[in-house]
Amino acid sequence: MKQYKVELNKKISLAKLDPNETGDFDGGKEKGLKAIEKLNAELQELQELLYAEGKHKVLVVLQAMDTGGKDGTIRRVFEGVNPQGVKVASFKVPTSEELARDFLWRVHKVVPGNGEIVIFNRSHYEDVLVVRVRNFVPKEVWSKRYDQINEFEKILADNGTLILKFFLNISKDEQKERLQARLDDPSKHWKFSLGDLNERKLWDDYQQAYEDAINKTSTKYAPWYVVPANRKWYRDLVISTVLVDALKSLKMKYPKPKDNLDGVVIE
Ligand code: ATP
Ligand code: MG
């Protein structure tokens, strides 16, 4: 899965990456789903360890075009993980209170604490994506934000935060199918917003904004992964694998007991 990590000195071009691919995974969907189940069990154990040890913090950033699968990823990858130690923070259109402050104010308030995993469903990256594409602020303002984001994430990393950022890469055709499916199914109408069609018209501008954001903010301490996301099972497999590997690399240990328990007898 290493091939999806955006390396420091290798710029990516989204047009050259295939959202349909399933890498060198041989086995297809059925085997993929079995592998995800195993990874999910590992993730549950690692999360328990993270919580018990209370030393590291984990921040997972999910970004995607509309219908890209952020919600599905959260549901599937984190299924069964103890809700005590996992939170989801969703970033919507900023409120007037948020707009009156710097763009990181609302973000910094909800970063993970010791032993916690926080999943960002959209994130501070919206401030160099929709904000840039829609000209909500002038270029002089948004163009400075890449460095500001890198500095911000450096502070988090220096304070014990493992940061993993995922761009769920779907194709324009796949988005059309997913939007159509929402339109055809009355139980999915609540997810359909006419505004999504306006954003779809700006597909190319968004691709450019994503490409720039990913290339300018993939760092050693907070790397981006561009995940082929047309096939949902493969998307989940990639993200689960990256997450489990990263958590394992923390070499966490259950804490020693507070008291000496040798010879303790419960009567
Ligand atoms: P779904 O994919 O299920 O529709 P969503 O994440 O799109 O979920 P919505 O409530 O539909 O949730 O949309 C949130 C909207 O808020 C998005 O259009 C996003 O671009 C916008 N948004 C988020 N952050 C900002 C920001 N800083 N400035 C302007 N708009 C933002
Ligand atoms: Mg939406």
Short mmCIF file of C-alpha atoms and ligand atoms in Angstrom, two decimals:
data_model
loop_
_atom_site.label_atom_id
_atom_site.label_comp_id
_atom_site.label_asym_id
_atom_site.label_seq_id
_atom_site.Cartn_x
_atom_site.Cartn_y
_atom_site.Cartn_z
CA MET A 1 0.00 0.00 0.00
CA LYS A 2 3.09 2.17 0.19
CA GLN A 3 2.58 3.18 -3.44
CA TYR A 4 -0.32 5.45 -2.46
CA LYS A 5 1.75 7.55 -0.12
CA VAL A 6 2.74 10.90 -1.62
CA GLU A 7 6.50 11.08 -1.20
CA LEU A 8 8.18 14.35 -0.30
CA ASN A 9 10.10 15.03 -3.47
CA LYS A 10 7.75 13.34 -5.92
CA LYS A 11 4.84 15.49 -7.05
CA ILE A 12 1.67 13.70 -8.03
CA SER A 13 -0.58 14.38 -10.99
CA LEU A 14 -4.16 13.27 -10.32
CA ALA A 15 -4.86 12.84 -14.02
CA LYS A 16 -2.29 10.06 -14.08
CA LEU A 17 -3.73 8.13 -11.15
CA ASP A 18 -6.44 5.55 -11.79
CA PRO A 19 -9.37 5.63 -9.32
CA ASN A 20 -10.42 2.17 -10.53
CA GLU A 21 -7.24 0.29 -9.79
CA THR A 22 -6.84 -2.43 -7.20
CA GLY A 23 -3.05 -2.40 -7.15
CA ASP A 24 -1.34 -5.75 -6.89
CA PHE A 25 -4.03 -7.17 -4.63
CA ASP A 26 -4.98 -10.48 -6.18
CA GLY A 27 -8.31 -11.88 -5.11
CA GLY A 28 -10.97 -9.28 -5.86
CA LYS A 29 -13.80 -8.09 -3.68
CA GLU A 30 -14.51 -11.29 -1.77
CA LYS A 31 -10.94 -11.74 -0.55
CA GLY A 32 -10.71 -7.98 -0.04
CA LEU A 33 -13.64 -8.00 2.35
CA LYS A 34 -12.12 -10.88 4.33
CA ALA A 35 -8.84 -8.98 4.60
CA ILE A 36 -10.70 -5.89 5.83
CA GLU A 37 -12.41 -7.96 8.52
CA LYS A 38 -9.04 -9.14 9.81
CA LEU A 39 -7.61 -5.64 9.74
CA ASN A 40 -10.67 -4.35 11.57
CA ALA A 41 -10.07 -6.83 14.41
CA GLU A 42 -6.45 -5.64 14.58
CA LEU A 43 -7.57 -2.02 14.59
CA GLN A 44 -9.91 -2.69 17.52
CA GLU A 45 -7.01 -4.12 19.53
CA LEU A 46 -4.62 -1.34 18.60
CA GLN A 47 -7.17 1.30 19.52
CA GLU A 48 -7.62 -0.30 22.94
CA LEU A 49 -3.87 -0.22 23.41
CA LEU A 50 -3.70 3.40 22.29
CA TYR A 51 -6.40 4.30 24.80
CA ALA A 52 -4.80 2.31 27.64
CA GLU A 53 -1.34 3.69 27.04
CA GLY A 54 -2.67 7.24 26.72
CA LYS A 55 0.51 8.54 25.16
CA HIS A 56 -0.12 9.03 21.46
CA LYS A 57 -2.83 10.94 19.63
CA VAL A 58 -4.08 9.94 16.18
CA LEU A 59 -5.56 12.27 13.59
CA VAL A 60 -7.12 10.83 10.43
CA VAL A 61 -8.05 13.38 7.76
CA LEU A 62 -10.57 12.37 5.09
CA GLN A 63 -11.05 14.54 2.04
CA ALA A 64 -12.96 13.76 -1.14
CA MET A 65 -15.24 15.20 -3.78
CA ASP A 66 -18.99 14.88 -3.06
CA THR A 67 -20.03 11.19 -2.96
CA GLY A 68 -16.34 10.30 -2.58
CA GLY A 69 -17.14 7.94 0.28
CA LYS A 70 -16.05 9.69 3.46
CA ASP A 71 -19.08 8.52 5.41
CA GLY A 72 -18.83 4.95 4.14
CA THR A 73 -15.13 4.82 5.01
CA ILE A 74 -15.80 5.91 8.58
CA ARG A 75 -18.60 3.36 8.92
CA ARG A 76 -16.66 0.43 7.51
CA VAL A 77 -13.07 1.01 8.61
CA PHE A 78 -13.96 1.93 12.19
CA GLU A 79 -16.77 -0.59 12.64
CA GLY A 80 -16.74 -2.07 16.14
CA VAL A 81 -13.99 0.20 17.45
CA ASN A 82 -14.74 1.34 21.01
CA PRO A 83 -16.60 4.67 20.68
CA GLN A 84 -15.02 5.85 23.95
CA GLY A 85 -11.74 6.53 22.23
CA VAL A 86 -12.83 7.61 18.76
CA LYS A 87 -14.49 10.83 17.67
CA VAL A 88 -15.59 12.17 14.32
CA ALA A 89 -15.34 15.90 13.63
CA SER A 90 -17.26 17.09 10.55
CA PHE A 91 -16.43 20.43 9.03
CA LYS A 92 -19.36 22.20 7.42
CA VAL A 93 -19.73 25.74 6.05
CA PRO A 94 -18.18 27.90 8.79
CA THR A 95 -20.50 29.75 11.18
CA SER A 96 -20.21 33.53 11.62
CA GLU A 97 -18.38 32.88 14.90
CA GLU A 98 -15.84 30.73 13.06
CA LEU A 99 -15.49 33.14 10.14
CA ALA A 100 -14.64 35.93 12.57
CA ARG A 101 -11.44 34.05 13.51
CA ASP A 102 -8.47 32.46 11.76
CA PHE A 103 -9.30 29.32 9.77
CA LEU A 104 -7.51 26.98 12.16
CA TRP A 105 -9.42 28.10 15.25
CA ARG A 106 -12.29 25.67 14.82
CA VAL A 107 -9.87 22.91 13.87
CA HIS A 108 -7.42 23.20 16.74
CA LYS A 109 -10.27 22.92 19.25
CA VAL A 110 -11.11 19.37 18.14
CA VAL A 111 -7.72 17.74 17.58
CA PRO A 112 -7.19 14.44 19.42
CA GLY A 113 -5.99 14.30 23.01
CA ASN A 114 -3.83 11.57 24.53
CA GLY A 115 -5.07 8.09 23.67
CA GLU A 116 -7.70 9.40 21.25
CA ILE A 117 -8.38 8.90 17.56
CA VAL A 118 -10.13 11.78 15.84
CA ILE A 119 -11.39 11.43 12.28
CA PHE A 120 -11.80 14.66 10.35
CA ASN A 121 -14.71 14.36 7.90
CA ARG A 122 -13.54 17.26 5.74
CA SER A 123 -11.01 19.45 7.47
CA HIS A 124 -8.88 22.59 7.42
CA TYR A 125 -8.10 21.62 3.81
CA GLU A 126 -11.51 22.99 2.78
CA ASP A 127 -9.86 26.38 3.27
CA VAL A 128 -7.58 25.73 0.30
CA LEU A 129 -10.18 23.75 -1.69
CA VAL A 130 -13.74 25.08 -1.83
CA VAL A 131 -12.52 28.44 -0.55
CA ARG A 132 -9.97 28.68 -3.36
CA VAL A 133 -12.24 27.33 -6.12
CA ARG A 134 -15.11 29.58 -5.06
CA ASN A 135 -12.91 32.64 -4.41
CA PHE A 136 -14.28 33.05 -0.90
CA VAL A 137 -11.07 34.86 0.01
CA PRO A 138 -8.46 36.49 -2.25
CA LYS A 139 -5.50 34.47 -3.54
CA GLU A 140 -3.08 36.35 -1.21
CA VAL A 141 -5.00 34.86 1.69
CA TRP A 142 -5.47 31.23 0.61
CA SER A 143 -2.03 30.91 -0.94
CA LYS A 144 -0.39 31.49 2.46
CA ARG A 145 -2.43 28.74 4.03
CA TYR A 146 -0.35 25.82 2.72
CA ASP A 147 2.61 26.90 4.84
CA GLN A 148 0.32 27.70 7.73
CA ILE A 149 -1.17 24.23 7.54
CA ASN A 150 2.28 22.64 7.46
CA GLU A 151 3.31 24.61 10.55
CA PHE A 152 0.10 23.73 12.34
CA GLU A 153 0.45 20.04 11.60
CA LYS A 154 4.10 20.20 12.71
CA ILE A 155 2.98 21.47 16.10
CA LEU A 156 0.52 18.60 16.41
CA ALA A 157 3.13 16.05 15.32
CA ASP A 158 5.77 17.45 17.70
CA ASN A 159 3.24 16.99 20.47
CA GLY A 160 2.76 13.29 19.83
CA THR A 161 0.13 13.22 17.09
CA LEU A 162 0.26 10.61 14.37
CA ILE A 163 -1.29 12.30 11.34
CA LEU A 164 -2.59 10.36 8.32
CA LYS A 165 -4.34 12.17 5.49
CA PHE A 166 -6.41 10.38 2.85
CA PHE A 167 -7.76 11.75 -0.41
CA LEU A 168 -10.45 9.37 -1.66
CA ASN A 169 -9.91 9.56 -5.38
CA ILE A 170 -13.07 8.86 -7.42
CA SER A 171 -13.56 9.53 -11.12
CA LYS A 172 -16.04 12.00 -12.56
CA ASP A 173 -18.02 9.11 -14.09
CA GLU A 174 -18.18 7.33 -10.76
CA GLN A 175 -19.51 10.50 -9.14
CA LYS A 176 -22.23 10.67 -11.78
CA GLU A 177 -23.29 7.11 -10.98
CA ARG A 178 -23.33 7.73 -7.26
CA LEU A 179 -25.32 10.95 -7.61
CA GLN A 180 -27.77 9.16 -9.90
CA ALA A 181 -28.16 6.36 -7.35
CA ARG A 182 -29.01 8.94 -4.69
CA LEU A 183 -31.56 10.51 -7.01
CA ASP A 184 -33.16 7.15 -7.84
CA ASP A 185 -33.55 6.05 -4.22
CA PRO A 186 -35.99 8.09 -2.09
CA SER A 187 -34.23 6.91 1.07
CA LYS A 188 -31.08 8.63 -0.19
CA HIS A 189 -32.72 11.92 -1.17
CA TRP A 190 -31.67 13.52 2.09
CA LYS A 191 -28.07 13.14 0.91
CA PHE A 192 -28.75 14.84 -2.40
CA SER A 193 -28.17 18.53 -2.65
CA LEU A 194 -28.60 20.54 -5.84
CA GLY A 195 -25.51 22.45 -4.79
CA ASP A 196 -23.46 19.29 -5.40
CA LEU A 197 -24.29 19.65 -9.11
CA ASN A 198 -22.80 23.14 -9.14
CA GLU A 199 -19.61 21.85 -7.54
CA ARG A 200 -19.54 19.03 -10.10
CA LYS A 201 -19.41 21.64 -12.86
CA LEU A 202 -16.17 22.84 -11.30
CA TRP A 203 -14.66 19.33 -11.27
CA ASP A 204 -11.44 20.34 -13.03
CA ASP A 205 -10.85 23.31 -10.75
CA TYR A 206 -11.30 21.07 -7.75
CA GLN A 207 -8.88 18.48 -9.16
CA GLN A 208 -6.29 21.24 -9.56
CA ALA A 209 -6.90 22.54 -6.05
CA TYR A 210 -6.61 19.03 -4.61
CA GLU A 211 -3.44 18.33 -6.56
CA ASP A 212 -1.81 21.53 -5.29
CA ALA A 213 -2.93 20.95 -1.71
CA ILE A 214 -1.60 17.39 -1.71
CA ASN A 215 1.71 18.33 -3.30
CA LYS A 216 2.29 21.31 -1.01
CA THR A 217 1.30 19.67 2.26
CA SER A 218 2.50 16.08 2.09
CA THR A 219 5.22 16.07 4.73
CA LYS A 220 7.18 13.44 6.57
CA TYR A 221 5.17 14.07 9.72
CA ALA A 222 1.77 14.35 7.98
CA PRO A 223 1.74 12.45 4.68
CA TRP A 224 -1.09 12.30 2.17
CA TYR A 225 -2.30 9.04 0.67
CA VAL A 226 -4.16 9.21 -2.63
CA VAL A 227 -6.51 6.24 -2.40
CA PRO A 228 -8.14 4.72 -5.50
CA ALA A 229 -11.75 4.95 -4.35
CA ASN A 230 -14.06 3.89 -7.19
CA ARG A 231 -14.21 0.43 -5.64
CA LYS A 232 -15.36 0.85 -2.09
CA TRP A 233 -13.85 -2.39 -0.81
CA TYR A 234 -10.43 -1.48 -2.16
CA ARG A 235 -10.64 2.01 -0.68
CA ASP A 236 -11.42 0.49 2.74
CA LEU A 237 -8.66 -2.08 2.35
CA VAL A 238 -6.02 0.58 1.60
CA ILE A 239 -7.05 2.84 4.46
CA SER A 240 -7.32 -0.01 6.98
CA THR A 241 -3.89 -1.30 6.00
CA VAL A 242 -2.21 2.09 6.28
CA LEU A 243 -3.87 2.76 9.62
CA VAL A 244 -3.01 -0.61 11.15
CA ASP A 245 0.60 -0.43 9.95
CA ALA A 246 1.01 3.11 11.31
CA LEU A 247 -0.45 2.18 14.70
CA LYS A 248 1.78 -0.89 14.91
CA SER A 249 4.83 1.25 14.22
CA LEU A 250 4.13 3.20 17.44
CA LYS A 251 5.25 0.09 19.37
CA MET A 252 2.71 0.74 22.10
CA LYS A 253 2.63 -1.17 25.38
CA TYR A 254 -0.01 -1.61 28.02
CA PRO A 255 0.97 0.56 31.00
CA LYS A 256 2.44 -1.01 34.11
CA PRO A 257 -0.03 -1.40 36.99
CA LYS A 258 -0.18 1.53 39.41
CA ASP A 259 0.34 -0.80 42.37
CA ASN A 260 2.50 -3.85 42.91
CA LEU A 261 0.11 -6.71 42.19
CA ASP A 262 2.44 -9.56 43.17
CA GLY A 263 0.76 -11.97 45.51
CA VAL A 264 -2.55 -10.09 45.51
CA VAL A 265 -5.41 -12.36 46.57
CA ILE A 266 -9.06 -11.42 46.10
CA GLU A 267 -11.16 -12.83 48.92
P1 ATP B 1 -21.98 14.42 2.14
O1 ATP B 1 -20.81 14.07 1.28
O2 ATP B 1 -22.58 13.22 2.83
O3 ATP B 1 -22.94 15.31 1.46
P2 ATP B 1 -20.66 16.64 3.26
O4 ATP B 1 -19.35 16.54 3.94
O5 ATP B 1 -20.66 17.08 1.84
O6 ATP B 1 -21.37 15.26 3.36
P3 ATP B 1 -22.51 18.72 3.65
O7 ATP B 1 -23.24 19.25 4.83
O8 ATP B 1 -23.27 18.25 2.46
O9 ATP B 1 -21.56 17.56 4.16
O10 ATP B 1 -21.49 19.79 3.13
C1 ATP B 1 -20.62 20.52 3.90
C2 ATP B 1 -20.20 21.67 3.02
O11 ATP B 1 -19.43 22.57 3.78
C3 ATP B 1 -19.34 21.22 1.85
O12 ATP B 1 -19.87 21.69 0.66
C4 ATP B 1 -17.99 21.89 2.14
O13 ATP B 1 -17.32 22.27 0.97
C5 ATP B 1 -18.42 23.08 2.96
N1 ATP B 1 -17.32 23.61 3.77
C6 ATP B 1 -16.57 22.96 4.67
N2 ATP B 1 -15.61 23.76 5.16
C7 ATP B 1 -15.74 24.95 4.55
C8 ATP B 1 -15.04 26.17 4.62
N3 ATP B 1 -14.00 26.34 5.43
N4 ATP B 1 -15.48 27.20 3.86
C9 ATP B 1 -16.52 27.04 3.04
N5 ATP B 1 -17.23 25.90 2.91
C10 ATP B 1 -16.84 24.86 3.65
MG MG B 2 -22.48 17.22 0.65
#
